[in-house]
């Protein structure tokens, strides 16, 4: 519990930030070090353009070693394969795909909704960056899953 301030004692608040929310230097503020001369990053509400990040030597070496491993029995992973994997998982969670060994799985509505929400995040975050085929596949998958979910 916060302590009470003694009566008659004034509370003073001092803004010690060196820059305004627009990135301008506040008047009368001296820089304390050479690092303090660069403006702070823009507020989170300001959209930033993503600059490409250079791949480190270690990361590149690990990727190349991974790619040299034994040939894969499945096609390489791409956006469509990711969508189909999530779509199939959601269909299974909704009980719409029958396992040949175990039969019809039990409904798992909570995880089905989570998987559908993941697809919706992919749709939102990839908007404008998909091929027409990928966009159509994503929209179709989301439509079918949402309709299936609400009809159960």
Short mmCIF file of C-alpha atoms in Angstrom, two decimals, residues 35-92:
data_model
loop_
_atom_site.label_atom_id
_atom_site.label_comp_id
_atom_site.label_asym_id
_atom_site.label_seq_id
_atom_site.Cartn_x
_atom_site.Cartn_y
_atom_site.Cartn_z
CA UNK A 35 25.12 7.62 -27.29
CA UNK A 36 22.51 10.02 -25.94
CA UNK A 37 22.74 12.23 -29.03
CA UNK A 38 20.71 9.87 -31.22
CA UNK A 39 16.94 10.30 -31.04
CA UNK A 40 14.91 7.55 -29.40
CA UNK A 41 12.97 5.10 -31.54
CA UNK A 42 9.52 6.35 -32.59
CA UNK A 43 6.60 5.48 -30.33
CA UNK A 44 5.04 2.05 -30.86
CA UNK A 45 1.95 3.64 -32.40
CA UNK A 46 4.00 4.96 -35.34
CA UNK A 47 4.32 2.34 -38.10
CA UNK A 48 7.92 1.52 -38.91
CA UNK A 49 9.24 0.11 -42.14
CA UNK A 50 11.06 -3.14 -41.58
CA UNK A 51 14.64 -3.04 -42.75
CA UNK A 52 16.04 -6.36 -43.91
CA UNK A 53 18.10 -8.01 -41.21
CA UNK A 54 21.45 -9.40 -42.30
CA UNK A 55 21.85 -13.10 -41.63
CA UNK A 56 24.69 -13.84 -39.22
CA UNK A 57 27.53 -16.16 -40.26
CA UNK A 58 26.47 -18.70 -37.65
CA UNK A 59 22.85 -18.61 -38.78
CA UNK A 60 23.81 -19.00 -42.44
CA UNK A 61 26.14 -21.92 -41.63
CA UNK A 62 23.41 -23.65 -39.62
CA UNK A 63 20.88 -23.17 -42.44
CA UNK A 64 23.32 -24.51 -45.05
CA UNK A 65 24.17 -27.55 -42.89
CA UNK A 66 20.44 -28.19 -42.38
CA UNK A 67 19.82 -27.98 -46.14
CA UNK A 68 22.65 -30.50 -46.85
CA UNK A 69 21.03 -33.18 -44.69
CA UNK A 70 19.39 -36.27 -46.17
CA UNK A 71 16.78 -35.60 -48.85
CA UNK A 72 13.31 -34.91 -47.61
CA UNK A 73 10.47 -37.33 -48.24
CA UNK A 74 7.99 -34.45 -48.40
CA UNK A 75 7.92 -31.41 -50.66
CA UNK A 76 9.73 -28.33 -49.37
CA UNK A 77 7.84 -26.08 -46.98
CA UNK A 78 6.22 -23.03 -48.50
CA UNK A 79 3.33 -20.76 -47.53
CA UNK A 80 0.71 -23.03 -49.13
CA UNK A 81 2.05 -26.06 -47.24
CA UNK A 82 1.90 -24.09 -43.98
CA UNK A 83 -1.72 -23.08 -44.68
CA UNK A 84 -2.72 -26.65 -45.53
CA UNK A 85 -1.06 -27.96 -42.37
CA UNK A 86 -2.96 -25.50 -40.16
CA UNK A 87 -6.19 -26.10 -42.12
CA UNK A 88 -5.90 -29.87 -41.68
CA UNK A 89 -5.14 -29.49 -37.97
CA UNK A 90 -8.25 -27.34 -37.49
CA UNK A 91 -10.40 -29.81 -39.46
CA UNK A 92 -9.13 -32.63 -37.24
#
